[in-house]
Amino acid sequence: MIRRLTEAQAASWVAADLELMTILRIVSQWQLPDCWLTAGVLRNFLWDQLAEATVLHSANDVDVAFFDPNLDYETSEALGRQLAAMWPNYNWEIKNQAHMHTHNFPDESPYRDTLDAVSKYPETCTALACRLNEAGYPELRALWGLEDLAAFEVRPTPHFSRSPRRLAVYNQRVAGKNWQESWPQLTIHS
């Protein structure tokens, strides 16, 4: 089991995976501004690679985050539904991060861009984003590094750990995920 993982190594694993590359090519075709594949689909894939899993675990959703402050919330949601309908074999969650700052709490400050939004996801191991670069190769960003993910540690991002109300959301979320059923080596921190 690898305990040190770099963004370059993770990107090479993504590049070798037919399914993730298909998803990334679809997302790239949309040409949405500041658009990234994010969260659970990447986290689960990397955990499976690290665990050398014989049965691969997919995420329930294929999360795609983009940032366009010129689209209002309703138009953004309609666009997400339209794009998802074109590729119904995936359970897409396509969200304009220009509006998602109020997802958990209505008084949150707006995000600056997609990666700022991803850095404020609940868990460090989920704060991941990937897209194809101009050469068609995966560009992977781990906003809080890959140390926790590689060590099978689940802990809140600084954004969630600094606030009791956000920490309560984090604790409720991880309690409901049952990730340890798939990856028993996980340690979940409050």
mmCIF file with all atom_site columns, N, CA and C in Angstrom, residues 50-91:
data_model
loop_
_atom_site.group_PDB
_atom_site.id
_atom_site.type_symbol
_atom_site.label_atom_id
_atom_site.label_alt_id
_atom_site.label_comp_id
_atom_site.label_asym_id
_atom_site.label_entity_id
_atom_site.label_seq_id
_atom_site.pdbx_PDB_ins_code
_atom_site.Cartn_x
_atom_site.Cartn_y
_atom_site.Cartn_z
_atom_site.occupancy
_atom_site.B_iso_or_equiv
_atom_site.pdbx_formal_charge
_atom_site.auth_seq_id
_atom_site.auth_comp_id
_atom_site.auth_asym_id
_atom_site.auth_atom_id
_atom_site.pdbx_PDB_model_num
ATOM 1   N N  . LEU A 1 50 ? -5.151  2.871  -4.145  1.00 0.00 ? 50 LEU A N  1
ATOM 2   C CA . LEU A 1 50 ? -4.249  2.726  -2.997  1.00 0.00 ? 50 LEU A CA 1
ATOM 3   C C  . LEU A 1 50 ? -4.450  1.404  -2.272  1.00 0.00 ? 50 LEU A C  1
ATOM 4   N N  . ALA A 1 51 ? -5.712  0.958  -2.200  1.00 0.00 ? 51 ALA A N  1
ATOM 5   C CA . ALA A 1 51 ? -6.027  -0.296 -1.508  1.00 0.00 ? 51 ALA A CA 1
ATOM 6   C C  . ALA A 1 51 ? -5.797  -1.512 -2.398  1.00 0.00 ? 51 ALA A C  1
ATOM 7   N N  . GLU A 1 52 ? -5.452  -1.244 -3.665  1.00 0.00 ? 52 GLU A N  1
ATOM 8   C CA . GLU A 1 52 ? -5.308  -2.324 -4.640  1.00 0.00 ? 52 GLU A CA 1
ATOM 9   C C  . GLU A 1 52 ? -6.567  -3.188 -4.646  1.00 0.00 ? 52 GLU A C  1
ATOM 10  N N  . ALA A 1 53 ? -7.712  -2.490 -4.683  1.00 0.00 ? 53 ALA A N  1
ATOM 11  C CA . ALA A 1 53 ? -9.014  -3.151 -4.609  1.00 0.00 ? 53 ALA A CA 1
ATOM 12  C C  . ALA A 1 53 ? -9.268  -4.006 -5.841  1.00 0.00 ? 53 ALA A C  1
ATOM 13  N N  . THR A 1 54 ? -9.833  -5.174 -5.614  1.00 0.00 ? 54 THR A N  1
ATOM 14  C CA . THR A 1 54 ? -10.219 -6.033 -6.731  1.00 0.00 ? 54 THR A CA 1
ATOM 15  C C  . THR A 1 54 ? -11.636 -5.698 -7.188  1.00 0.00 ? 54 THR A C  1
ATOM 16  N N  . VAL A 1 55 ? -12.432 -5.148 -6.299  1.00 0.00 ? 55 VAL A N  1
ATOM 17  C CA . VAL A 1 55 ? -13.767 -4.658 -6.637  1.00 0.00 ? 55 VAL A CA 1
ATOM 18  C C  . VAL A 1 55 ? -13.722 -3.144 -6.517  1.00 0.00 ? 55 VAL A C  1
ATOM 19  N N  . LEU A 1 56 ? -13.985 -2.447 -7.616  1.00 0.00 ? 56 LEU A N  1
ATOM 20  C CA . LEU A 1 56 ? -13.892 -0.996 -7.609  1.00 0.00 ? 56 LEU A CA 1
ATOM 21  C C  . LEU A 1 56 ? -15.209 -0.383 -7.141  1.00 0.00 ? 56 LEU A C  1
ATOM 22  N N  . HIS A 1 57 ? -15.094 0.654  -6.345  1.00 0.00 ? 57 HIS A N  1
ATOM 23  C CA . HIS A 1 57 ? -16.253 1.341  -5.780  1.00 0.00 ? 57 HIS A CA 1
ATOM 24  C C  . HIS A 1 57 ? -16.453 2.652  -6.515  1.00 0.00 ? 57 HIS A C  1
ATOM 25  N N  . SER A 1 58 ? -17.625 2.848  -7.031  1.00 0.00 ? 58 SER A N  1
ATOM 26  C CA . SER A 1 58 ? -17.897 4.117  -7.691  1.00 0.00 ? 58 SER A CA 1
ATOM 27  C C  . SER A 1 58 ? -18.580 5.048  -6.701  1.00 0.00 ? 58 SER A C  1
ATOM 28  N N  . ALA A 1 59 ? -18.577 6.308  -7.021  1.00 0.00 ? 59 ALA A N  1
ATOM 29  C CA . ALA A 1 59 ? -19.347 7.269  -6.236  1.00 0.00 ? 59 ALA A CA 1
ATOM 30  C C  . ALA A 1 59 ? -20.777 7.235  -6.752  1.00 0.00 ? 59 ALA A C  1
ATOM 31  N N  . ASN A 1 60 ? -21.717 7.588  -5.901  1.00 0.00 ? 60 ASN A N  1
ATOM 32  C CA . ASN A 1 60 ? -23.114 7.645  -6.347  1.00 0.00 ? 60 ASN A CA 1
ATOM 33  C C  . ASN A 1 60 ? -23.304 8.725  -7.404  1.00 0.00 ? 60 ASN A C  1
ATOM 34  N N  . ASP A 1 61 ? -22.578 9.812  -7.251  1.00 0.00 ? 61 ASP A N  1
ATOM 35  C CA . ASP A 1 61 ? -22.706 10.943 -8.162  1.00 0.00 ? 61 ASP A CA 1
ATOM 36  C C  . ASP A 1 61 ? -21.382 11.191 -8.872  1.00 0.00 ? 61 ASP A C  1
ATOM 37  N N  . VAL A 1 62 ? -21.494 11.727 -10.071 1.00 0.00 ? 62 VAL A N  1
ATOM 38  C CA . VAL A 1 62 ? -20.336 12.227 -10.784 1.00 0.00 ? 62 VAL A CA 1
ATOM 39  C C  . VAL A 1 62 ? -20.435 13.748 -10.681 1.00 0.00 ? 62 VAL A C  1
ATOM 40  N N  . ASP A 1 63 ? -19.683 14.295 -9.735  1.00 0.00 ? 63 ASP A N  1
ATOM 41  C CA . ASP A 1 63 ? -19.757 15.729 -9.436  1.00 0.00 ? 63 ASP A CA 1
ATOM 42  C C  . ASP A 1 63 ? -18.916 16.533 -10.405 1.00 0.00 ? 63 ASP A C  1
ATOM 43  N N  . VAL A 1 64 ? -19.548 17.539 -10.995 1.00 0.00 ? 64 VAL A N  1
ATOM 44  C CA . VAL A 1 64 ? -18.870 18.465 -11.891 1.00 0.00 ? 64 VAL A CA 1
ATOM 45  C C  . VAL A 1 64 ? -19.139 19.865 -11.363 1.00 0.00 ? 64 VAL A C  1
ATOM 46  N N  . ALA A 1 65 ? -18.054 20.618 -11.166 1.00 0.00 ? 65 ALA A N  1
ATOM 47  C CA . ALA A 1 65 ? -18.163 21.980 -10.649 1.00 0.00 ? 65 ALA A CA 1
ATOM 48  C C  . ALA A 1 65 ? -17.621 22.946 -11.695 1.00 0.00 ? 65 ALA A C  1
ATOM 49  N N  . PHE A 1 66 ? -18.373 24.021 -11.925 1.00 0.00 ? 66 PHE A N  1
ATOM 50  C CA . PHE A 1 66 ? -17.901 25.082 -12.803 1.00 0.00 ? 66 PHE A CA 1
ATOM 51  C C  . PHE A 1 66 ? -18.194 26.404 -12.129 1.00 0.00 ? 66 PHE A C  1
ATOM 52  N N  . PHE A 1 67 ? -17.690 27.496 -12.689 1.00 0.00 ? 67 PHE A N  1
ATOM 53  C CA . PHE A 1 67 ? -17.881 28.806 -12.072 1.00 0.00 ? 67 PHE A CA 1
ATOM 54  C C  . PHE A 1 67 ? -18.241 29.823 -13.139 1.00 0.00 ? 67 PHE A C  1
ATOM 55  N N  . ASP A 1 68 ? -19.486 30.284 -13.073 1.00 0.00 ? 68 ASP A N  1
ATOM 56  C CA . ASP A 1 68 ? -19.947 31.305 -14.003 1.00 0.00 ? 68 ASP A CA 1
ATOM 57  C C  . ASP A 1 68 ? -20.894 32.253 -13.275 1.00 0.00 ? 68 ASP A C  1
ATOM 58  N N  . PRO A 1 69 ? -20.379 33.369 -12.759 1.00 0.00 ? 69 PRO A N  1
ATOM 59  C CA . PRO A 1 69 ? -21.230 34.314 -12.036 1.00 0.00 ? 69 PRO A CA 1
ATOM 60  C C  . PRO A 1 69 ? -22.253 35.020 -12.924 1.00 0.00 ? 69 PRO A C  1
ATOM 61  N N  . ASN A 1 70 ? -22.127 34.884 -14.249 1.00 0.00 ? 70 ASN A N  1
ATOM 62  C CA . ASN A 1 70 ? -23.074 35.513 -15.164 1.00 0.00 ? 70 ASN A CA 1
ATOM 63  C C  . ASN A 1 70 ? -24.346 34.698 -15.361 1.00 0.00 ? 70 ASN A C  1
ATOM 64  N N  . LEU A 1 71 ? -24.363 33.453 -14.889 1.00 0.00 ? 71 LEU A N  1
ATOM 65  C CA . LEU A 1 71 ? -25.564 32.620 -14.971 1.00 0.00 ? 71 LEU A CA 1
ATOM 66  C C  . LEU A 1 71 ? -26.273 32.641 -13.623 1.00 0.00 ? 71 LEU A C  1
ATOM 67  N N  . ASP A 1 72 ? -27.556 32.929 -13.627 1.00 0.00 ? 72 ASP A N  1
ATOM 68  C CA . ASP A 1 72 ? -28.288 32.884 -12.358 1.00 0.00 ? 72 ASP A CA 1
ATOM 69  C C  . ASP A 1 72 ? -28.496 31.426 -11.938 1.00 0.00 ? 72 ASP A C  1
ATOM 70  N N  . TYR A 1 73 ? -28.972 31.243 -10.723 1.00 0.00 ? 73 TYR A N  1
ATOM 71  C CA . TYR A 1 73 ? -29.098 29.904 -10.162 1.00 0.00 ? 73 TYR A CA 1
ATOM 72  C C  . TYR A 1 73 ? -30.010 29.015 -11.006 1.00 0.00 ? 73 TYR A C  1
ATOM 73  N N  . GLU A 1 74 ? -31.181 29.509 -11.377 1.00 0.00 ? 74 GLU A N  1
ATOM 74  C CA . GLU A 1 74 ? -32.139 28.704 -12.130 1.00 0.00 ? 74 GLU A CA 1
ATOM 75  C C  . GLU A 1 74 ? -31.591 28.304 -13.495 1.00 0.00 ? 74 GLU A C  1
ATOM 76  N N  . THR A 1 75 ? -30.942 29.224 -14.178 1.00 0.00 ? 75 THR A N  1
ATOM 77  C CA . THR A 1 75 ? -30.340 28.919 -15.477 1.00 0.00 ? 75 THR A CA 1
ATOM 78  C C  . THR A 1 75 ? -29.211 27.900 -15.326 1.00 0.00 ? 75 THR A C  1
ATOM 79  N N  . SER A 1 76 ? -28.417 28.041 -14.263 1.00 0.00 ? 76 SER A N  1
ATOM 80  C CA . SER A 1 76 ? -27.336 27.092 -13.993 1.00 0.00 ? 76 SER A CA 1
ATOM 81  C C  . SER A 1 76 ? -27.879 25.690 -13.769 1.00 0.00 ? 76 SER A C  1
ATOM 82  N N  . GLU A 1 77 ? -28.938 25.582 -12.989 1.00 0.00 ? 77 GLU A N  1
ATOM 83  C CA . GLU A 1 77 ? -29.543 24.277 -12.712 1.00 0.00 ? 77 GLU A CA 1
ATOM 84  C C  . GLU A 1 77 ? -30.133 23.668 -13.987 1.00 0.00 ? 77 GLU A C  1
ATOM 85  N N  . ALA A 1 78 ? -30.802 24.494 -14.803 1.00 0.00 ? 78 ALA A N  1
ATOM 86  C CA . ALA A 1 78 ? -31.374 24.006 -16.057 1.00 0.00 ? 78 ALA A CA 1
ATOM 87  C C  . ALA A 1 78 ? -30.275 23.525 -17.003 1.00 0.00 ? 78 ALA A C  1
ATOM 88  N N  . LEU A 1 79 ? -29.173 24.256 -17.060 1.00 0.00 ? 79 LEU A N  1
ATOM 89  C CA . LEU A 1 79 ? -28.047 23.850 -17.896 1.00 0.00 ? 79 LEU A CA 1
ATOM 90  C C  . LEU A 1 79 ? -27.491 22.514 -17.412 1.00 0.00 ? 79 LEU A C  1
ATOM 91  N N  . GLY A 1 80 ? -27.348 22.350 -16.105 1.00 0.00 ? 80 GLY A N  1
ATOM 92  C CA . GLY A 1 80 ? -26.870 21.092 -15.544 1.00 0.00 ? 80 GLY A CA 1
ATOM 93  C C  . GLY A 1 80 ? -27.768 19.923 -15.913 1.00 0.00 ? 80 GLY A C  1
ATOM 94  N N  . ARG A 1 81 ? -29.090 20.129 -15.816 1.00 0.00 ? 81 ARG A N  1
ATOM 95  C CA . ARG A 1 81 ? -30.038 19.065 -16.179 1.00 0.00 ? 81 ARG A CA 1
ATOM 96  C C  . ARG A 1 81 ? -29.967 18.743 -17.668 1.00 0.00 ? 81 ARG A C  1
ATOM 97  N N  . GLN A 1 82 ? -29.827 19.772 -18.494 1.00 0.00 ? 82 GLN A N  1
ATOM 98  C CA . GLN A 1 82 ? -29.729 19.571 -19.944 1.00 0.00 ? 82 GLN A CA 1
ATOM 99  C C  . GLN A 1 82 ? -28.480 18.764 -20.298 1.00 0.00 ? 82 GLN A C  1
ATOM 100 N N  . LEU A 1 83 ? -27.349 19.117 -19.733 1.00 0.00 ? 83 LEU A N  1
ATOM 101 C CA . LEU A 1 83 ? -26.109 18.389 -20.011 1.00 0.00 ? 83 LEU A CA 1
ATOM 102 C C  . LEU A 1 83 ? -26.196 16.956 -19.498 1.00 0.00 ? 83 LEU A C  1
ATOM 103 N N  . ALA A 1 84 ? -26.732 16.771 -18.302 1.00 0.00 ? 84 ALA A N  1
ATOM 104 C CA . ALA A 1 84 ? -26.864 15.427 -17.725 1.00 0.00 ? 84 ALA A CA 1
ATOM 105 C C  . ALA A 1 84 ? -27.745 14.538 -18.596 1.00 0.00 ? 84 ALA A C  1
ATOM 106 N N  . ALA A 1 85 ? -28.786 15.102 -19.151 1.00 0.00 ? 85 ALA A N  1
ATOM 107 C CA . ALA A 1 85 ? -29.712 14.322 -19.980 1.00 0.00 ? 85 ALA A CA 1
ATOM 108 C C  . ALA A 1 85 ? -29.044 13.812 -21.262 1.00 0.00 ? 85 ALA A C  1
ATOM 109 N N  . MET A 1 86 ? -27.996 14.484 -21.693 1.00 0.00 ? 86 MET A N  1
ATOM 110 C CA . MET A 1 86 ? -27.306 14.076 -22.916 1.00 0.00 ? 86 MET A CA 1
ATOM 111 C C  . MET A 1 86 ? -26.455 12.818 -22.691 1.00 0.00 ? 86 MET A C  1
ATOM 112 N N  . TRP A 1 87 ? -26.075 12.554 -21.444 1.00 0.00 ? 87 TRP A N  1
ATOM 113 C CA . TRP A 1 87 ? -25.271 11.381 -21.077 1.00 0.00 ? 87 TRP A CA 1
ATOM 114 C C  . TRP A 1 87 ? -25.923 10.720 -19.867 1.00 0.00 ? 87 TRP A C  1
ATOM 115 N N  . PRO A 1 88 ? -27.065 10.057 -20.064 1.00 0.00 ? 88 PRO A N  1
ATOM 116 C CA . PRO A 1 88 ? -27.838 9.533  -18.928 1.00 0.00 ? 88 PRO A CA 1
ATOM 117 C C  . PRO A 1 88 ? -27.226 8.311  -18.241 1.00 0.00 ? 88 PRO A C  1
ATOM 118 N N  . ASN A 1 89 ? -26.165 7.755  -18.767 1.00 0.00 ? 89 ASN A N  1
ATOM 119 C CA . ASN A 1 89 ? -25.559 6.594  -18.120 1.00 0.00 ? 89 ASN A CA 1
ATOM 120 C C  . ASN A 1 89 ? -24.744 6.973  -16.886 1.00 0.00 ? 89 ASN A C  1
ATOM 121 N N  . TYR A 1 90 ? -24.607 8.265  -16.600 1.00 0.00 ? 90 TYR A N  1
ATOM 122 C CA . TYR A 1 90 ? -23.924 8.739  -15.389 1.00 0.00 ? 90 TYR A CA 1
ATOM 123 C C  . TYR A 1 90 ? -24.907 9.529  -14.536 1.00 0.00 ? 90 TYR A C  1
ATOM 124 N N  . ASN A 1 91 ? -24.720 9.458  -13.237 1.00 0.00 ? 91 ASN A N  1
ATOM 125 C CA . ASN A 1 91 ? -25.552 10.218 -12.299 1.00 0.00 ? 91 ASN A CA 1
ATOM 126 C C  . ASN A 1 91 ? -24.851 11.552 -12.019 1.00 0.00 ? 91 ASN A C  1
#
